[in-house]
mmCIF file of N, CA and C in Angstrom:
data_model
loop_
_atom_site.group_PDB
_atom_site.id
_atom_site.type_symbol
_atom_site.label_atom_id
_atom_site.label_comp_id
_atom_site.label_asym_id
_atom_site.label_seq_id
_atom_site.Cartn_x
_atom_site.Cartn_y
_atom_site.Cartn_z
ATOM 1 N N MET A 1 283.569 221.994 40.373
ATOM 2 C CA MET A 1 283.079 222.021 39.055
ATOM 3 C C MET A 1 283.557 220.674 38.625
ATOM 4 N N HIS A 2 282.659 219.880 37.859
ATOM 5 C CA HIS A 2 282.668 218.125 37.369
ATOM 6 C C HIS A 2 282.257 218.309 36.059
ATOM 7 N N LYS A 3 283.202 217.586 34.952
ATOM 8 C CA LYS A 3 282.551 218.052 33.449
ATOM 9 C C LYS A 3 283.074 216.420 32.748
ATOM 10 N N GLU A 4 281.979 215.494 32.355
ATOM 11 C CA GLU A 4 282.943 214.004 31.537
ATOM 12 C C GLU A 4 282.031 214.192 29.933
ATOM 13 N N ALA A 5 282.463 213.215 29.638
ATOM 14 C CA ALA A 5 282.225 213.154 28.097
ATOM 15 C C ALA A 5 280.655 212.354 28.576
ATOM 16 N N ALA A 6 279.709 211.878 27.686
ATOM 17 C CA ALA A 6 278.673 211.049 27.366
ATOM 18 C C ALA A 6 278.845 209.944 26.854
ATOM 19 N N PRO A 7 278.327 209.092 27.145
ATOM 20 C CA PRO A 7 278.248 207.771 26.819
ATOM 21 C C PRO A 7 277.297 207.767 25.166
ATOM 22 N N ALA A 8 278.129 206.411 24.473
ATOM 23 C CA ALA A 8 277.451 206.250 22.884
ATOM 24 C C ALA A 8 276.348 205.962 22.835
ATOM 25 N N ASP A 9 275.557 205.575 23.743
ATOM 26 C CA ASP A 9 274.320 205.464 24.084
ATOM 27 C C ASP A 9 273.074 206.516 24.588
ATOM 28 N N TRP A 10 273.857 207.948 24.298
ATOM 29 C CA TRP A 10 273.537 209.522 25.104
ATOM 30 C C TRP A 10 272.299 209.600 23.727
ATOM 31 N N THR A 11 271.136 210.860 25.003
ATOM 32 C CA THR A 11 270.361 211.028 25.170
ATOM 33 C C THR A 11 270.301 212.227 25.698
ATOM 34 N N PRO A 12 269.399 212.948 24.756
ATOM 35 C CA PRO A 12 269.096 214.113 25.854
ATOM 36 C C PRO A 12 268.319 214.090 26.971
ATOM 37 N N LYS A 13 267.538 213.020 27.675
ATOM 38 C CA LYS A 13 266.812 212.697 28.360
ATOM 39 C C LYS A 13 268.317 212.353 29.345
ATOM 40 N N GLY A 14 269.271 211.476 28.920
ATOM 41 C CA GLY A 14 269.544 210.528 29.592
ATOM 42 C C GLY A 14 270.445 211.642 30.247
ATOM 43 N N GLN A 15 270.707 212.112 29.511
ATOM 44 C CA GLN A 15 272.564 213.350 30.269
ATOM 45 C C GLN A 15 271.182 214.266 31.410
ATOM 46 N N ALA A 16 270.226 214.696 30.859
ATOM 47 C CA ALA A 16 269.712 215.664 31.694
ATOM 48 C C ALA A 16 269.544 214.786 33.271
ATOM 49 N N ALA A 17 268.989 213.557 33.089
ATOM 50 C CA ALA A 17 268.746 212.274 34.695
ATOM 51 C C ALA A 17 270.424 212.447 35.315
ATOM 52 N N LYS A 18 271.423 212.247 33.953
ATOM 53 C CA LYS A 18 272.606 211.083 35.009
ATOM 54 C C LYS A 18 273.004 213.028 35.327
ATOM 55 N N GLY A 19 273.154 214.440 34.584
ATOM 56 C CA GLY A 19 273.284 215.605 35.341
ATOM 57 C C GLY A 19 272.653 216.013 36.496
ATOM 58 N N ALA A 20 271.183 215.687 36.607
ATOM 59 C CA ALA A 20 271.077 215.882 38.228
ATOM 60 C C ALA A 20 271.176 215.107 39.033
ATOM 61 N N SER A 21 271.668 213.449 38.714
ATOM 62 C CA SER A 21 272.052 212.629 40.099
ATOM 63 C C SER A 21 273.283 213.334 40.392
ATOM 64 N N LEU A 22 273.757 213.858 39.279
ATOM 65 C CA LEU A 22 275.601 214.215 39.683
ATOM 66 C C LEU A 22 275.425 215.741 40.271
ATOM 67 N N ALA A 23 274.156 216.515 40.263
ATOM 68 C CA ALA A 23 274.063 217.922 41.145
ATOM 69 C C ALA A 23 273.726 217.325 42.482
ATOM 70 N N ARG A 24 272.868 216.646 42.342
ATOM 71 C CA ARG A 24 272.426 216.475 44.031
ATOM 72 C C ARG A 24 273.082 215.309 44.508
ATOM 73 N N ALA A 25 274.200 214.794 44.040
ATOM 74 C CA ALA A 25 275.315 213.924 45.377
ATOM 75 C C ALA A 25 276.287 215.141 45.340
ATOM 76 N N THR A 26 276.831 215.835 44.208
ATOM 77 C CA THR A 26 277.337 217.188 44.708
ATOM 78 C C THR A 26 277.234 218.401 46.052
ATOM 79 N N VAL A 27 275.638 218.408 45.999
ATOM 80 C CA VAL A 27 275.151 218.945 47.033
ATOM 81 C C VAL A 27 275.577 218.119 47.854
ATOM 82 N N VAL A 28 274.613 216.604 48.448
ATOM 83 C CA VAL A 28 275.089 216.266 49.438
ATOM 84 C C VAL A 28 276.170 215.997 49.872
ATOM 85 N N ASN A 29 277.374 215.997 49.118
ATOM 86 C CA ASN A 29 278.751 215.265 49.575
ATOM 87 C C ASN A 29 279.258 216.719 50.041
ATOM 88 N N GLN A 30 279.070 218.356 49.298
ATOM 89 C CA GLN A 30 279.816 219.542 49.726
ATOM 90 C C GLN A 30 279.746 219.590 51.504
ATOM 91 N N ARG A 31 280.897 219.667 51.610
ATOM 92 C CA ARG A 31 281.237 220.078 53.360
ATOM 93 C C ARG A 31 282.007 221.081 53.566
ATOM 94 N N VAL A 32 282.661 221.953 52.835
ATOM 95 C CA VAL A 32 283.246 222.856 53.135
ATOM 96 C C VAL A 32 282.252 223.978 53.269
ATOM 97 N N SER A 33 282.495 224.673 54.355
ATOM 98 C CA SER A 33 281.026 225.382 54.351
ATOM 99 C C SER A 33 281.177 226.706 53.917
ATOM 100 N N ARG A 34 282.559 226.969 53.135
ATOM 101 C CA ARG A 34 282.017 228.001 52.193
ATOM 102 C C ARG A 34 281.758 228.051 50.721
ATOM 103 N N LEU A 35 281.026 226.681 50.628
ATOM 104 C CA LEU A 35 280.897 226.239 49.628
ATOM 105 C C LEU A 35 279.608 225.712 49.739
ATOM 106 N N ALA A 36 278.529 225.765 50.907
ATOM 107 C CA ALA A 36 277.909 224.519 51.356
ATOM 108 C C ALA A 36 276.828 225.204 50.947
ATOM 109 N N SER A 37 276.542 227.503 51.012
ATOM 110 C CA SER A 37 275.162 227.477 50.183
ATOM 111 C C SER A 37 275.044 227.894 48.668
ATOM 112 N N ARG A 38 276.277 227.568 48.060
ATOM 113 C CA ARG A 38 275.929 227.691 46.874
ATOM 114 C C ARG A 38 274.898 226.529 46.394
ATOM 115 N N SER A 39 274.621 227.321 44.883
ATOM 116 C CA SER A 39 273.080 226.100 43.957
ATOM 117 C C SER A 39 274.096 225.653 43.405
ATOM 118 N N TYR A 40 273.630 224.105 42.779
ATOM 119 C CA TYR A 40 274.440 223.552 41.764
ATOM 120 C C TYR A 40 273.841 223.272 40.809
ATOM 121 N N VAL A 41 273.743 223.188 39.372
ATOM 122 C CA VAL A 41 273.391 222.843 38.719
ATOM 123 C C VAL A 41 274.006 221.907 38.027
ATOM 124 N N SER A 42 273.394 220.981 36.594
ATOM 125 C CA SER A 42 274.512 220.521 36.150
ATOM 126 C C SER A 42 273.363 220.984 34.341
ATOM 127 N N GLY A 43 274.491 220.521 33.385
ATOM 128 C CA GLY A 43 274.291 220.824 31.868
ATOM 129 C C GLY A 43 274.753 219.845 30.712
ATOM 130 N N TYR A 44 273.732 219.906 29.737
ATOM 131 C CA TYR A 44 274.625 219.123 28.258
ATOM 132 C C TYR A 44 274.998 220.051 27.670
ATOM 133 N N HIS A 45 275.767 219.665 26.801
ATOM 134 C CA HIS A 45 276.129 220.260 25.159
ATOM 135 C C HIS A 45 275.512 219.428 24.445
ATOM 136 N N THR A 46 274.613 220.588 23.541
ATOM 137 C CA THR A 46 273.995 219.353 22.516
ATOM 138 C C THR A 46 274.552 218.675 21.309
ATOM 139 N N GLU A 47 275.754 219.812 21.566
ATOM 140 C CA GLU A 47 276.568 218.955 19.720
ATOM 141 C C GLU A 47 277.752 218.232 20.583
ATOM 142 N N THR A 48 278.252 218.892 21.427
ATOM 143 C CA THR A 48 279.418 217.512 22.077
ATOM 144 C C THR A 48 279.244 216.616 23.289
ATOM 145 N N ARG A 49 277.963 216.643 23.452
ATOM 146 C CA ARG A 49 277.168 215.840 24.465
ATOM 147 C C ARG A 49 277.904 215.859 25.596
ATOM 148 N N GLU A 50 278.778 216.589 26.279
ATOM 149 C CA GLU A 50 279.652 217.136 27.452
ATOM 150 C C GLU A 50 278.278 216.835 28.268
ATOM 151 N N THR A 51 278.917 216.720 30.123
ATOM 152 C CA THR A 51 277.963 216.749 30.416
ATOM 153 C C THR A 51 278.764 217.793 31.770
ATOM 154 N N ALA A 52 278.367 219.090 32.368
ATOM 155 C CA ALA A 52 278.851 219.313 33.435
ATOM 156 C C ALA A 52 278.154 219.484 34.494
ATOM 157 N N VAL A 53 278.654 219.949 35.666
ATOM 158 C CA VAL A 53 277.892 220.116 37.233
ATOM 159 C C VAL A 53 278.715 221.261 37.649
ATOM 160 N N ALA A 54 277.946 222.881 38.074
ATOM 161 C CA ALA A 54 278.909 223.405 38.651
ATOM 162 C C ALA A 54 278.205 224.055 39.263
ATOM 163 N N SER A 55 278.553 225.352 40.085
ATOM 164 C CA SER A 55 277.891 225.690 41.145
ATOM 165 C C SER A 55 277.851 227.231 41.176
ATOM 166 N N SER A 56 277.301 227.498 41.859
ATOM 167 C CA SER A 56 276.932 228.938 41.955
ATOM 168 C C SER A 56 278.673 229.820 42.751
ATOM 169 N N GLY A 57 278.930 230.983 41.685
ATOM 170 C CA GLY A 57 280.165 231.341 43.088
ATOM 171 C C GLY A 57 280.909 232.080 41.703
ATOM 172 N N PRO A 58 282.437 231.911 42.203
ATOM 173 C CA PRO A 58 283.119 233.154 41.197
ATOM 174 C C PRO A 58 283.679 231.848 40.384
ATOM 175 N N GLY A 59 283.417 232.546 38.600
ATOM 176 C CA GLY A 59 283.681 232.133 37.834
ATOM 177 C C GLY A 59 284.234 230.544 37.502
ATOM 178 N N TYR A 60 284.122 230.035 36.913
ATOM 179 C CA TYR A 60 284.706 228.544 36.148
ATOM 180 C C TYR A 60 286.412 229.379 35.599
ATOM 181 N N GLU A 61 287.466 227.981 35.702
ATOM 182 C CA GLU A 61 288.533 228.432 35.697
ATOM 183 C C GLU A 61 288.766 229.140 34.195
ATOM 184 N N GLY A 62 289.077 230.580 34.397
ATOM 185 C CA GLY A 62 290.276 231.385 33.751
ATOM 186 C C GLY A 62 288.596 232.592 33.743
ATOM 187 N N CYS A 63 287.296 232.261 34.014
ATOM 188 C CA CYS A 63 286.616 233.915 33.789
ATOM 189 C C CYS A 63 286.932 234.499 35.210
ATOM 190 N N GLU A 64 286.295 236.113 34.793
ATOM 191 C CA GLU A 64 286.469 236.588 35.904
ATOM 192 C C GLU A 64 284.660 237.353 35.781
ATOM 193 N N GLY A 65 284.423 236.984 37.290
ATOM 194 C CA GLY A 65 283.510 237.448 37.490
ATOM 195 C C GLY A 65 282.940 236.407 38.551
ATOM 196 N N THR A 66 281.355 236.338 39.353
ATOM 197 C CA THR A 66 280.468 235.835 39.879
ATOM 198 C C THR A 66 279.750 235.675 38.730
ATOM 199 N N TYR A 67 279.139 234.293 38.865
ATOM 200 C CA TYR A 67 277.751 233.363 37.988
ATOM 201 C C TYR A 67 276.989 232.727 39.135
ATOM 202 N N CYS A 68 275.871 232.571 38.569
ATOM 203 C CA CYS A 68 275.314 232.052 38.486
ATOM 204 C C CYS A 68 275.546 230.762 37.950
ATOM 205 N N ALA A 69 275.216 229.749 38.790
ATOM 206 C CA ALA A 69 275.622 228.078 38.591
ATOM 207 C C ALA A 69 275.845 227.301 37.110
ATOM 208 N N GLU A 70 274.091 227.985 36.403
ATOM 209 C CA GLU A 70 274.163 228.183 35.059
ATOM 210 C C GLU A 70 274.764 228.768 34.454
ATOM 211 N N GLY A 71 275.450 229.827 34.551
ATOM 212 C CA GLY A 71 276.288 230.954 33.680
ATOM 213 C C GLY A 71 277.955 229.763 33.503
ATOM 214 N N ASN A 72 278.598 229.250 35.209
ATOM 215 C CA ASN A 72 279.344 228.327 34.850
ATOM 216 C C ASN A 72 279.337 227.347 34.409
ATOM 217 N N VAL A 73 277.920 226.326 34.385
ATOM 218 C CA VAL A 73 278.053 225.162 33.107
ATOM 219 C C VAL A 73 278.715 225.773 32.167
ATOM 220 N N VAL A 74 277.881 227.058 31.764
ATOM 221 C CA VAL A 74 277.477 227.169 30.081
ATOM 222 C C VAL A 74 278.983 227.424 29.990
ATOM 223 N N HIS A 75 280.069 227.964 30.697
ATOM 224 C CA HIS A 75 281.555 228.186 30.703
ATOM 225 C C HIS A 75 282.143 226.707 30.593
ATOM 226 N N ALA A 76 281.915 226.069 31.382
ATOM 227 C CA ALA A 76 282.440 224.678 31.568
ATOM 228 C C ALA A 76 282.237 224.110 30.385
ATOM 229 N N LEU A 77 281.240 224.153 29.596
ATOM 230 C CA LEU A 77 281.132 223.109 28.775
ATOM 231 C C LEU A 77 281.488 224.767 27.007
ATOM 232 N N GLY A 78 281.971 225.359 27.423
ATOM 233 C CA GLY A 78 282.734 226.310 26.071
ATOM 234 C C GLY A 78 282.370 227.044 25.422
ATOM 235 N N GLY A 79 281.325 227.865 26.966
ATOM 236 C CA GLY A 79 280.952 229.575 26.578
ATOM 237 C C GLY A 79 279.651 229.576 25.922
ATOM 238 N N ASP A 80 278.950 228.971 24.801
ATOM 239 C CA ASP A 80 278.202 229.032 23.490
ATOM 240 C C ASP A 80 276.509 229.111 24.602
ATOM 241 N N TRP A 81 276.185 229.719 24.623
ATOM 242 C CA TRP A 81 274.919 229.325 25.792
ATOM 243 C C TRP A 81 273.980 228.772 24.341
ATOM 244 N N THR A 82 273.882 228.932 22.974
ATOM 245 C CA THR A 82 272.906 228.359 22.769
ATOM 246 C C THR A 82 272.855 226.928 22.657
ATOM 247 N N LYS A 83 273.930 226.450 22.841
ATOM 248 C CA LYS A 83 274.360 225.131 23.089
ATOM 249 C C LYS A 83 274.093 224.520 24.116
ATOM 250 N N VAL A 84 273.638 225.239 25.146
ATOM 251 C CA VAL A 84 273.869 224.369 26.847
ATOM 252 C C VAL A 84 272.594 223.819 27.120
ATOM 253 N N ARG A 85 272.265 222.891 27.827
ATOM 254 C CA ARG A 85 271.131 222.913 28.319
ATOM 255 C C ARG A 85 271.388 222.673 29.744
ATOM 256 N N SER A 86 270.430 223.618 30.915
ATOM 257 C CA SER A 86 270.581 223.384 32.114
ATOM 258 C C SER A 86 269.318 222.804 32.965
ATOM 259 N N GLY A 87 269.686 221.871 34.117
ATOM 260 C CA GLY A 87 268.766 220.940 34.541
ATOM 261 C C GLY A 87 268.297 222.143 35.817
ATOM 262 N N VAL A 88 267.435 220.989 36.600
ATOM 263 C CA VAL A 88 267.589 221.726 38.052
ATOM 264 C C VAL A 88 268.458 221.563 38.863
ATOM 265 N N ALA A 89 268.225 222.866 39.769
ATOM 266 C CA ALA A 89 269.305 223.511 40.878
ATOM 267 C C ALA A 89 268.950 223.034 41.923
ATOM 268 N N TYR A 90 270.037 222.881 42.603
ATOM 269 C CA TYR A 90 269.973 222.184 43.808
ATOM 270 C C TYR A 90 270.560 223.036 45.068
ATOM 271 N N VAL A 91 270.325 223.237 46.268
ATOM 272 C CA VAL A 91 271.102 223.365 47.144
ATOM 273 C C VAL A 91 271.099 222.344 48.595
ATOM 274 N N GLN A 92 271.496 222.920 49.374
ATOM 275 C CA GLN A 92 271.826 222.262 50.662
ATOM 276 C C GLN A 92 270.781 222.288 52.063
ATOM 277 N N GLU A 93 270.058 221.732 52.057
ATOM 278 C CA GLU A 93 269.621 221.366 53.111
ATOM 279 C C GLU A 93 269.540 220.811 54.039
ATOM 280 N N LYS A 94 269.447 220.989 55.105
ATOM 281 C CA LYS A 94 269.510 220.355 56.419
ATOM 282 C C LYS A 94 268.521 219.743 56.904
ATOM 283 N N ILE A 95 269.075 217.889 57.307
ATOM 284 C CA ILE A 95 267.703 217.612 57.731
ATOM 285 C C ILE A 95 267.532 217.288 59.552
ATOM 286 N N GLN A 96 266.253 218.169 59.621
ATOM 287 C CA GLN A 96 265.915 218.300 60.439
ATOM 288 C C GLN A 96 266.313 217.275 61.915
ATOM 289 N N GLY A 97 267.098 217.295 62.935
ATOM 290 C CA GLY A 97 266.891 216.200 63.687
ATOM 291 C C GLY A 97 268.273 215.486 64.281
ATOM 292 N N THR A 98 269.166 215.814 62.684
ATOM 293 C CA THR A 98 270.171 214.757 62.647
ATOM 294 C C THR A 98 271.578 215.484 63.326
ATOM 295 N N ASP A 99 272.325 214.284 64.117
ATOM 296 C CA ASP A 99 273.932 214.826 65.013
ATOM 297 C C ASP A 99 274.356 214.101 64.483
ATOM 298 N N PRO A 100 275.501 214.129 64.151
ATOM 299 C CA PRO A 100 275.841 215.188 63.618
ATOM 300 C C PRO A 100 274.984 215.485 61.906
ATOM 301 N N ALA A 101 275.636 216.848 61.773
ATOM 302 C CA ALA A 101 274.115 217.330 60.921
ATOM 303 C C ALA A 101 274.654 216.264 59.315
ATOM 304 N N MET A 102 273.482 216.016 58.992
ATOM 305 C CA MET A 102 273.227 215.558 57.164
ATOM 306 C C MET A 102 272.424 216.296 56.878
ATOM 307 N N TYR A 103 271.975 216.139 55.347
ATOM 308 C CA TYR A 103 271.863 217.566 54.348
ATOM 309 C C TYR A 103 271.266 216.352 53.247
ATOM 310 N N GLN A 104 270.463 217.245 52.607
ATOM 311 C CA GLN A 104 269.620 216.651 51.355
ATOM 312 C C GLN A 104 269.815 217.308 50.131
ATOM 313 N N PRO A 105 269.702 216.809 49.000
ATOM 314 C CA PRO A 105 269.334 218.201 47.824
ATOM 315 C C PRO A 105 268.035 218.872 48.048
ATOM 316 N N ALA A 106 268.190 219.910 47.933
ATOM 317 C CA ALA A 106 266.598 220.740 48.024
ATOM 318 C C ALA A 106 266.532 221.417 46.320
ATOM 319 N N VAL A 107 265.190 221.521 45.959
ATOM 320 C CA VAL A 107 265.258 221.751 44.345
ATOM 321 C C VAL A 107 265.452 223.474 44.786
ATOM 322 N N THR A 108 265.659 224.075 44.023
ATOM 323 C CA THR A 108 265.652 225.262 44.468
ATOM 324 C C THR A 108 265.389 226.642 42.914
ATOM 325 N N PRO A 109 264.580 227.412 42.451
ATOM 326 C CA PRO A 109 263.974 228.041 41.183
ATOM 327 C C PRO A 109 265.196 228.824 40.340
ATOM 328 N N VAL A 110 265.068 228.505 39.115
ATOM 329 C CA VAL A 110 265.526 229.484 38.106
ATOM 330 C C VAL A 110 265.438 231.147 38.763
ATOM 331 N N CYS A 111 267.058 231.654 39.062
ATOM 332 C CA CYS A 111 266.640 233.285 39.296
ATOM 333 C C CYS A 111 266.472 234.088 38.525
ATOM 334 N N LEU A 112 265.739 234.997 38.819
ATOM 335 C CA LEU A 112 265.496 236.309 37.448
ATOM 336 C C LEU A 112 266.012 236.710 36.818
ATOM 337 N N GLU A 113 267.588 236.167 37.806
ATOM 338 C CA GLU A 113 269.220 236.756 35.890
ATOM 339 C C GLU A 113 269.073 236.212 35.399
ATOM 340 N N CYS A 114 269.052 234.693 35.816
ATOM 341 C CA CYS A 114 269.209 233.922 34.471
ATOM 342 C C CYS A 114 267.643 233.270 33.454
ATOM 343 N N LYS A 115 266.802 234.116 34.148
ATOM 344 C CA LYS A 115 265.560 234.204 33.231
ATOM 345 C C LYS A 115 265.369 235.506 32.114
ATOM 346 N N LEU A 116 266.736 235.962 32.959
ATOM 347 C CA LEU A 116 267.063 237.131 32.091
ATOM 348 C C LEU A 116 267.963 237.025 31.223
ATOM 349 N N ASP A 117 269.097 236.110 31.554
ATOM 350 C CA ASP A 117 270.019 235.874 30.489
ATOM 351 C C ASP A 117 269.977 234.275 29.292
ATOM 352 N N TYR A 118 268.682 234.168 29.530
ATOM 353 C CA TYR A 118 268.657 232.327 29.398
ATOM 354 C C TYR A 118 267.065 232.461 28.987
ATOM 355 N N PRO A 119 266.489 231.683 27.086
ATOM 356 C CA PRO A 119 265.024 231.678 27.332
ATOM 357 C C PRO A 119 264.881 230.334 28.018
ATOM 358 N N LEU A 120 263.446 230.008 27.989
ATOM 359 C CA LEU A 120 263.595 228.725 28.696
ATOM 360 C C LEU A 120 263.790 227.251 27.744
ATOM 361 N N SER A 121 264.090 227.890 27.047
ATOM 362 C CA SER A 121 263.867 226.577 25.818
ATOM 363 C C SER A 121 265.501 226.531 26.466
ATOM 364 N N ASN A 122 266.342 226.609 27.246
ATOM 365 C CA ASN A 122 267.986 226.845 27.813
ATOM 366 C C ASN A 122 268.064 225.970 29.278
ATOM 367 N N PHE A 123 266.243 225.569 29.255
ATOM 368 C CA PHE A 123 266.084 224.932 30.161
ATOM 369 C C PHE A 123 265.743 222.836 29.798
ATOM 370 N N VAL A 124 266.068 222.496 31.015
ATOM 371 C CA VAL A 124 265.029 220.845 30.584
ATOM 372 C C VAL A 124 263.796 221.141 31.427
ATOM 373 N N PRO A 125 262.798 219.834 30.339
ATOM 374 C CA PRO A 125 261.154 220.157 31.172
ATOM 375 C C PRO A 125 261.589 219.610 32.630
ATOM 376 N N GLY A 126 260.641 220.271 33.811
ATOM 377 C CA GLY A 126 260.854 220.018 35.340
ATOM 378 C C GLY A 126 260.800 220.799 36.436
ATOM 379 N N ILE A 127 262.090 222.190 35.429
ATOM 380 C CA ILE A 127 262.329 223.257 36.465
ATOM 381 C C ILE A 127 261.390 224.171 37.162
ATOM 382 N N THR A 128 261.512 224.405 38.160
ATOM 383 C CA THR A 128 261.254 226.051 37.988
ATOM 384 C C THR A 128 261.596 227.044 38.846
ATOM 385 N N SER A 129 260.718 228.064 38.498
ATOM 386 C CA SER A 129 261.893 229.286 38.236
ATOM 387 C C SER A 129 261.121 230.567 39.925
ATOM 388 N N GLU A 130 261.909 231.671 39.284
ATOM 389 C CA GLU A 130 261.472 232.785 40.492
ATOM 390 C C GLU A 130 259.953 233.377 39.961
ATOM 391 N N PRO A 131 259.118 233.759 40.643
ATOM 392 C CA PRO A 131 257.847 234.176 39.162
ATOM 393 C C PRO A 131 257.629 235.439 38.833
ATOM 394 N N ASP A 132 258.394 235.986 38.864
ATOM 395 C CA ASP A 132 259.063 237.366 38.352
ATOM 396 C C ASP A 132 259.743 237.048 37.011
ATOM 397 N N GLY A 133 259.988 237.960 36.131
ATOM 398 C CA GLY A 133 260.450 238.137 34.923
ATOM 399 C C GLY A 133 259.918 237.675 33.541
ATOM 400 N N PRO A 134 260.824 237.941 32.278
ATOM 401 C CA PRO A 134 260.078 236.955 30.846
ATOM 402 C C PRO A 134 259.574 236.033 30.582
ATOM 403 N N TRP A 135 259.419 234.968 31.453
ATOM 404 C CA TRP A 135 259.428 234.199 30.921
ATOM 405 C C TRP A 135 258.250 233.673 32.609
ATOM 406 N N SER A 136 257.176 232.500 32.613
ATOM 407 C CA SER A 136 255.849 232.525 33.383
ATOM 408 C C SER A 136 256.110 230.925 33.755
ATOM 409 N N GLU A 137 256.386 230.483 35.208
ATOM 410 C CA GLU A 137 256.385 229.009 35.286
ATOM 411 C C GLU A 137 256.019 228.286 34.684
ATOM 412 N N PRO A 138 256.634 227.676 34.030
ATOM 413 C CA PRO A 138 256.692 225.612 33.504
ATOM 414 C C PRO A 138 256.119 224.897 34.064
#
């Protein structure tokens, strides 16, 4: 998990872009095999302006259970899901024909569980989602 404050010239679009860049870099640089299959997402807090990147898996420090990356971002940014906007989620994808193996980020859709937990308005424009669930493909 990574969290940082926003710059003085903060904008929602700018924080979303910065968060996406951090999430992609985290995916590409993840070399621990037990973490390689996780999804990574960024989000920003609409009031504090902080940005966080988290992976799916065991909850954010101090939380019980296992969460999707979106849930871990919410926990990292204070726990109030109504004030967090999640970005595009990424997984690690091996670049074919590379030896040693090299990886690139690949977009992964918002899962059904997150679609049940959060309204579409809690996601930045441009996300993709699984076809089932309470809101249709954006």
